[in-house]
Tab-separated table of C-alpha atoms and ligand atoms in Angstrom:
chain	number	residue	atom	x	y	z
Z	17	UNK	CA	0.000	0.000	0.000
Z	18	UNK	CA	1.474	3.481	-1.269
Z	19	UNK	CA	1.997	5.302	1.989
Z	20	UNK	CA	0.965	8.968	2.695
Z	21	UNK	CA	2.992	11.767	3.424
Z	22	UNK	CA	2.415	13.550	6.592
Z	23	UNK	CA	3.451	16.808	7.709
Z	24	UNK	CA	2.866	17.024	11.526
Z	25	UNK	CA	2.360	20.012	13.559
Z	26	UNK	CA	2.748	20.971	17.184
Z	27	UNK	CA	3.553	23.783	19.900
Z	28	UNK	CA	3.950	21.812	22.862
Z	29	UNK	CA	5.127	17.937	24.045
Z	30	UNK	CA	4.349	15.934	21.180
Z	31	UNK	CA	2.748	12.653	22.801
Z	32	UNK	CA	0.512	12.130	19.844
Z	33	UNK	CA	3.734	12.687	17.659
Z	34	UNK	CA	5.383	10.227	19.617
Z	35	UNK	CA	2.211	7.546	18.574
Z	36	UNK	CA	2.263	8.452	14.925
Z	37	UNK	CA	6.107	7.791	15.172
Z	38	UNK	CA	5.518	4.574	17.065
Z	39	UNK	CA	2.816	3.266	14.789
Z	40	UNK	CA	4.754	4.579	11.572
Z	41	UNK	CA	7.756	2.217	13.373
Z	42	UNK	CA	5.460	-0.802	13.953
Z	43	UNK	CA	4.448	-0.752	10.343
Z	44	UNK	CA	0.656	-0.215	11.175
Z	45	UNK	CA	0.528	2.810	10.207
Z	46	UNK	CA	1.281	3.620	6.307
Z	47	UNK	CA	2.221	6.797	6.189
Z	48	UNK	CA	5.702	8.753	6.419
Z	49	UNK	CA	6.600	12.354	8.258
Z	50	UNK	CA	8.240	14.340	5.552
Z	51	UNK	CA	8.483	17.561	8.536
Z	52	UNK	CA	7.410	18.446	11.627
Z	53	UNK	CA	7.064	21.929	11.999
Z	54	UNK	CA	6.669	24.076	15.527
Z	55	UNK	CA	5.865	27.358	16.200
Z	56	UNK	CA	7.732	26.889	19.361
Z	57	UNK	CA	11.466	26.296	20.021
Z	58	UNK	CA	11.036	24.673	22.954
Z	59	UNK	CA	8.515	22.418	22.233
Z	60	UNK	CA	9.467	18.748	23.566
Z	61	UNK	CA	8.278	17.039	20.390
Z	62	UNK	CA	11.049	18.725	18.506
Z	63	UNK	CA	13.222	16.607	20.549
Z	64	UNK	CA	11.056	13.535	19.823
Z	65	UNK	CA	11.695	14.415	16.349
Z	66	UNK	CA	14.865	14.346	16.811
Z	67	UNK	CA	15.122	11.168	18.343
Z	68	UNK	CA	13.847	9.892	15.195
Z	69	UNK	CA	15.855	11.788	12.071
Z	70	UNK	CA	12.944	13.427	11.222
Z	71	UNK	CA	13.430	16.801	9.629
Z	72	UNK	CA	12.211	19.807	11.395
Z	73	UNK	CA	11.551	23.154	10.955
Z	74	UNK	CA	10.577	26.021	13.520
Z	75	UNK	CA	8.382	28.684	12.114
Z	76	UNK	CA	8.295	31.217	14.571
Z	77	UNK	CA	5.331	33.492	14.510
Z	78	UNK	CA	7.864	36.537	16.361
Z	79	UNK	CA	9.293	36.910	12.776
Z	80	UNK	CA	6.148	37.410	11.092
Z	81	UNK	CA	4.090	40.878	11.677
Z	82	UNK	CA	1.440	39.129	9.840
Z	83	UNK	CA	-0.512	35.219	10.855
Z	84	UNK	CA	-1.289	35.069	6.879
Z	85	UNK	CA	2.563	35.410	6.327
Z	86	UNK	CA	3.485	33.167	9.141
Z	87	UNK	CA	0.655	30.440	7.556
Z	88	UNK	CA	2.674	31.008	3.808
Z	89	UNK	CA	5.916	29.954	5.171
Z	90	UNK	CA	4.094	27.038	7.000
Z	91	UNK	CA	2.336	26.071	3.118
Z	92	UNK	CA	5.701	26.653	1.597
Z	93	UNK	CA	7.834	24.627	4.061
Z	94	UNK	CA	5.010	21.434	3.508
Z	95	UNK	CA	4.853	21.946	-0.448
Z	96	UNK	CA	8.515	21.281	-0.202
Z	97	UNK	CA	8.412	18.485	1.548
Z	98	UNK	CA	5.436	17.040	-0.354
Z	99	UNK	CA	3.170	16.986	2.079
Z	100	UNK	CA	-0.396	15.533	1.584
Z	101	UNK	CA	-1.768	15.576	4.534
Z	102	UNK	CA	-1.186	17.808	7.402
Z	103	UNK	CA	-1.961	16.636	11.065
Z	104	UNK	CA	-2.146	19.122	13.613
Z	105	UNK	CA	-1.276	17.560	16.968
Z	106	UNK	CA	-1.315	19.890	19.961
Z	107	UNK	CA	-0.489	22.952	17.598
Z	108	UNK	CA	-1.934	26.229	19.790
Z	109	UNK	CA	-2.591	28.238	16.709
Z	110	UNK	CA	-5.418	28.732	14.325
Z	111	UNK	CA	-4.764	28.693	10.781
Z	112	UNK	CA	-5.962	31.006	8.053
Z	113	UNK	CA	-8.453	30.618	5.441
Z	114	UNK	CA	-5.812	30.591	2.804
Z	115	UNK	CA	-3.888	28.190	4.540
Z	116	UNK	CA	-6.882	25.549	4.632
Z	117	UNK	CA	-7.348	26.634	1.254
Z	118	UNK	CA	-3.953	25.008	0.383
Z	119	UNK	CA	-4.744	21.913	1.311
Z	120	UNK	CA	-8.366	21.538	0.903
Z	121	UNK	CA	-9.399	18.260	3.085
Z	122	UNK	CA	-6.346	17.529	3.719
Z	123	UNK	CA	-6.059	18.481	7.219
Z	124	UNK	CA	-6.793	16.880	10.984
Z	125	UNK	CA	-6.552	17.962	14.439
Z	126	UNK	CA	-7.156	15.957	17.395
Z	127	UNK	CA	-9.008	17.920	20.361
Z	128	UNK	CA	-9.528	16.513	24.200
Z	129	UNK	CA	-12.750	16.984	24.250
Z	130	UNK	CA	-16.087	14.663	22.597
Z	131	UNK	CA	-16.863	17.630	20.222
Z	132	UNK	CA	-19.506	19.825	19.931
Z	133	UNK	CA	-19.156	19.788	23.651
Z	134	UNK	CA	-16.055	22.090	24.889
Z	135	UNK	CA	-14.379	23.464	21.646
Z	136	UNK	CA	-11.097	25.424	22.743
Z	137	UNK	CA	-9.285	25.891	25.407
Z	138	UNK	CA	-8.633	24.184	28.651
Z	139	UNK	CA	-11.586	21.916	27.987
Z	140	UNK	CA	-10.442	19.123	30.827
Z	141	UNK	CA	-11.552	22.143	33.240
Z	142	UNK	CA	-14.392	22.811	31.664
Z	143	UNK	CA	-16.038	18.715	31.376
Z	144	UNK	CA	-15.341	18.297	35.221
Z	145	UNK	CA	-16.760	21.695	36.163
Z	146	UNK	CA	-19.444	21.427	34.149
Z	147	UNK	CA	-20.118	17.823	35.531
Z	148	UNK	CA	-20.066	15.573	32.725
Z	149	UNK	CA	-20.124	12.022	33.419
Z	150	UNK	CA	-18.100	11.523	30.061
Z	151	UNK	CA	-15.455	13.157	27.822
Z	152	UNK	CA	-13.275	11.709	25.388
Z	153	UNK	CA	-11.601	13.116	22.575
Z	154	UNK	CA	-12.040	13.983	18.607
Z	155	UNK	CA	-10.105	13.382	15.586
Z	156	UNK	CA	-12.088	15.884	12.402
Z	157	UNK	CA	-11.063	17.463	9.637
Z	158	UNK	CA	-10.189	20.544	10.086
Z	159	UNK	CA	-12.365	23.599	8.395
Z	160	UNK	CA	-12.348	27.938	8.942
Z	161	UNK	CA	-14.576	27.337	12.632
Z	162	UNK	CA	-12.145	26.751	15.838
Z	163	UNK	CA	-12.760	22.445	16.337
Z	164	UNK	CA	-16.026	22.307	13.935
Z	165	UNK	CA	-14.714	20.742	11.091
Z	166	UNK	CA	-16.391	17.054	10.238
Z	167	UNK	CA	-15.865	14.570	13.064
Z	168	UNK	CA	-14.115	11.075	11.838
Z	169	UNK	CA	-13.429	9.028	14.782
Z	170	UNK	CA	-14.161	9.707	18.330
Z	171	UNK	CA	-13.456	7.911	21.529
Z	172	UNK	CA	-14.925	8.238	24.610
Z	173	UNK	CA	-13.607	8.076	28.648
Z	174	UNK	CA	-15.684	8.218	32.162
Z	175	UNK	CA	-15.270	11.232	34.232
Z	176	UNK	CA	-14.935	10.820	37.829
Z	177	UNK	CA	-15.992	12.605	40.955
Z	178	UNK	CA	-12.234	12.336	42.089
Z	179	UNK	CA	-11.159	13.399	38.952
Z	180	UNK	CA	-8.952	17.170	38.670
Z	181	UNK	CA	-8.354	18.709	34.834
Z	182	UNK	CA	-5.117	16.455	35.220
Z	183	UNK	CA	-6.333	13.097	35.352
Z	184	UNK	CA	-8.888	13.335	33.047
Z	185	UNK	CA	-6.523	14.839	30.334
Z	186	UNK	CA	-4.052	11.880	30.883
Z	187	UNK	CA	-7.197	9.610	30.696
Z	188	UNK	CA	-7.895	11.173	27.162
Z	189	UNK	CA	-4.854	11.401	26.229
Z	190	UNK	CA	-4.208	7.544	26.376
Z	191	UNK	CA	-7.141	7.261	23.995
Z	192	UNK	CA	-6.008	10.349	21.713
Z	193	UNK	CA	-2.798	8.006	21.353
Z	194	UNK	CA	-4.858	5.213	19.791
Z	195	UNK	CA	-7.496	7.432	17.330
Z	196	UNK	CA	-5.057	9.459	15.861
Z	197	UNK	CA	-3.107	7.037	13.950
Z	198	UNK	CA	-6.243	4.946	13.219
Z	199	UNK	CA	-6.944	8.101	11.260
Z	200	UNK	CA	-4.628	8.800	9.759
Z	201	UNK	CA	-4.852	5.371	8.227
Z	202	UNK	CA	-8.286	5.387	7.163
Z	203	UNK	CA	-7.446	8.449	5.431
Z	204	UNK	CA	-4.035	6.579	4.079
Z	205	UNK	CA	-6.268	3.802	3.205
Z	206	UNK	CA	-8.724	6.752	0.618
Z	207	UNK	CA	-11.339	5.049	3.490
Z	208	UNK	CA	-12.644	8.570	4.703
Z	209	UNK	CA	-15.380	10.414	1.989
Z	210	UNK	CA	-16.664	13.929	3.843
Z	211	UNK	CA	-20.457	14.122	2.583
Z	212	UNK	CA	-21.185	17.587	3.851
Z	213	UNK	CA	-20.635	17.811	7.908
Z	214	UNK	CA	-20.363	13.935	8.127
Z	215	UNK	CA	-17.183	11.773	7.534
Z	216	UNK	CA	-18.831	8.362	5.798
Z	217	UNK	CA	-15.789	5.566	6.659
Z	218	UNK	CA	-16.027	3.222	4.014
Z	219	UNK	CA	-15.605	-0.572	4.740
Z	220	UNK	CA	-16.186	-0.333	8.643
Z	221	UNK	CA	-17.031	-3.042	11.138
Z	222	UNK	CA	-19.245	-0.934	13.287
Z	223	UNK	CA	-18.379	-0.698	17.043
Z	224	UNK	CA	-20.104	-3.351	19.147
Z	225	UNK	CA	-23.187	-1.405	20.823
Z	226	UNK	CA	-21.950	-0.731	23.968
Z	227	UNK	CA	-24.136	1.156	26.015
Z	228	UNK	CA	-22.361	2.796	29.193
Z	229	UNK	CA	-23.519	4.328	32.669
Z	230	UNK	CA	-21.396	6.659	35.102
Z	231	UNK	CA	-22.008	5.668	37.532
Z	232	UNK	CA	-23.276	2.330	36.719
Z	233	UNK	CA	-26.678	1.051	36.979
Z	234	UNK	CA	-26.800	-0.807	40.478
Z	235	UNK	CA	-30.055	-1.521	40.415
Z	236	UNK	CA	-29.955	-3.483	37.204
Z	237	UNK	CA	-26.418	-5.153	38.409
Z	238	UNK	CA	-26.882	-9.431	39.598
C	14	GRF	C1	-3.641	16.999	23.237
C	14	GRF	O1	-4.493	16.885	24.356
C	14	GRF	C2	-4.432	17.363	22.006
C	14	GRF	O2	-5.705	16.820	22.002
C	14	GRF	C3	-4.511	18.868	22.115
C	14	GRF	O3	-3.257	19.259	22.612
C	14	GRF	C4	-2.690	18.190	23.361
C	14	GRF	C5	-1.360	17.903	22.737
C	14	GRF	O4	-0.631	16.966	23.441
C	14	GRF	N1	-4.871	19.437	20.841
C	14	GRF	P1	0.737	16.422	22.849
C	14	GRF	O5	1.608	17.639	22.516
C	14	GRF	O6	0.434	15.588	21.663
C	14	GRF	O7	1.344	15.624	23.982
């Protein structure tokens, strides 16, 4: 199977980098990281990079007075490269139209959160605030909205009364690890057709139903 090229993009520690990498490694995944670009010097996953011989590049956005100029050098650095598809993963900045325009469907970004609920920021905060009994986390395509774009796989986590913004992000982020690259294969795999806001994955075995209670249902239990 002809493998895709990936450009990957982050800010900050680069765990999902790390599981594209290991996946990549493991020959489940069939795709190869032609760059991984940063908008921040000190971003750990430039040292995971590293690790690995990938190439980098840091594009910082201090030597732009414009976000549509920083965005070109971004398109220009992943043309180069021949990127096809570009995965954001943990990268703190939105992109311009004309960036998306660039590579029309051809980019993903992986948010904490089971999307439309808590789009943004700091969204572990906000799901045990707000008292949800689950969260989970969102791989979609990424369109002009901040975390709107068409949803292709989700997973989902319990919340717990004990739980702080900490242990529910490394909860989700253990299942982040495992969506991303499954993907970024079904898109390696031409498996993922986007029929207006909905992401039809062709050939699927559906997900056993599994219906799930938090707290569970004692009254039903033997
Ligand atoms: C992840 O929680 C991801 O969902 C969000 O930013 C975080 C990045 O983590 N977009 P890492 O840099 O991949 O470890």
């Amino acid at each position: 199977m002809k493998k895709v090229n990936i450009g990957v993009l982050v800010s900050g520690s680069g765990s999902n980098l790390q599981s594209i990498i290991d996946q990549i490694e493991q020959e489940r995944l069939h795709a190869e990281i032609k760059v991984v670009i940063s908008n921040n010097p000190h971003a750990y996953a430039l040292e995971r990079a590293a690790r690995h011989h990938l190439p980098v590049h840091v594009i910082s956005p201090l030597d732009f007075h414009q976000r549509e100029d920083f965005d070109r050098q971004m398109t220009e650095a992943l043309n180069a490269c021949e990127v096809e598809l570009v995965v954001l993963a943990g990268f703190m900045r939105v992109l311009t139209p004309s960036f998306l325009r660039s590579f029309p469907g051809r980019v993903m970004n992986i948010h904490p959160s089971l999307l439309p609920a808590f789009p943004g920021l700091h969204v572990q905060q906000q799901a045990v605030e707000y008292g949800v009994r689950f969260s989970g986390c969102t791989v979609h395509f990424v369109d002009e909205g901040v975390d709107t774009g068409p949803i292709i796989i989700q997973a989902i986590v319990p919340v717990f009364d004990a739980d702080t913004a900490d242990t529910l992000a490394a909860r989700i982020l253990r299942e982040e690890h495992l969506i991303y690259p499954q993907a970024i294969q079904l898109y390696a795999e031409r498996r993922l057709e986007v029929q207006g806001r909905k992401v039809v994955v062709t050939a699927v075995t559906p997900s056993a139903y599994q219906a799930m209670q938090n707290p569970s249902l004692e009254m039903f239990a033997a």
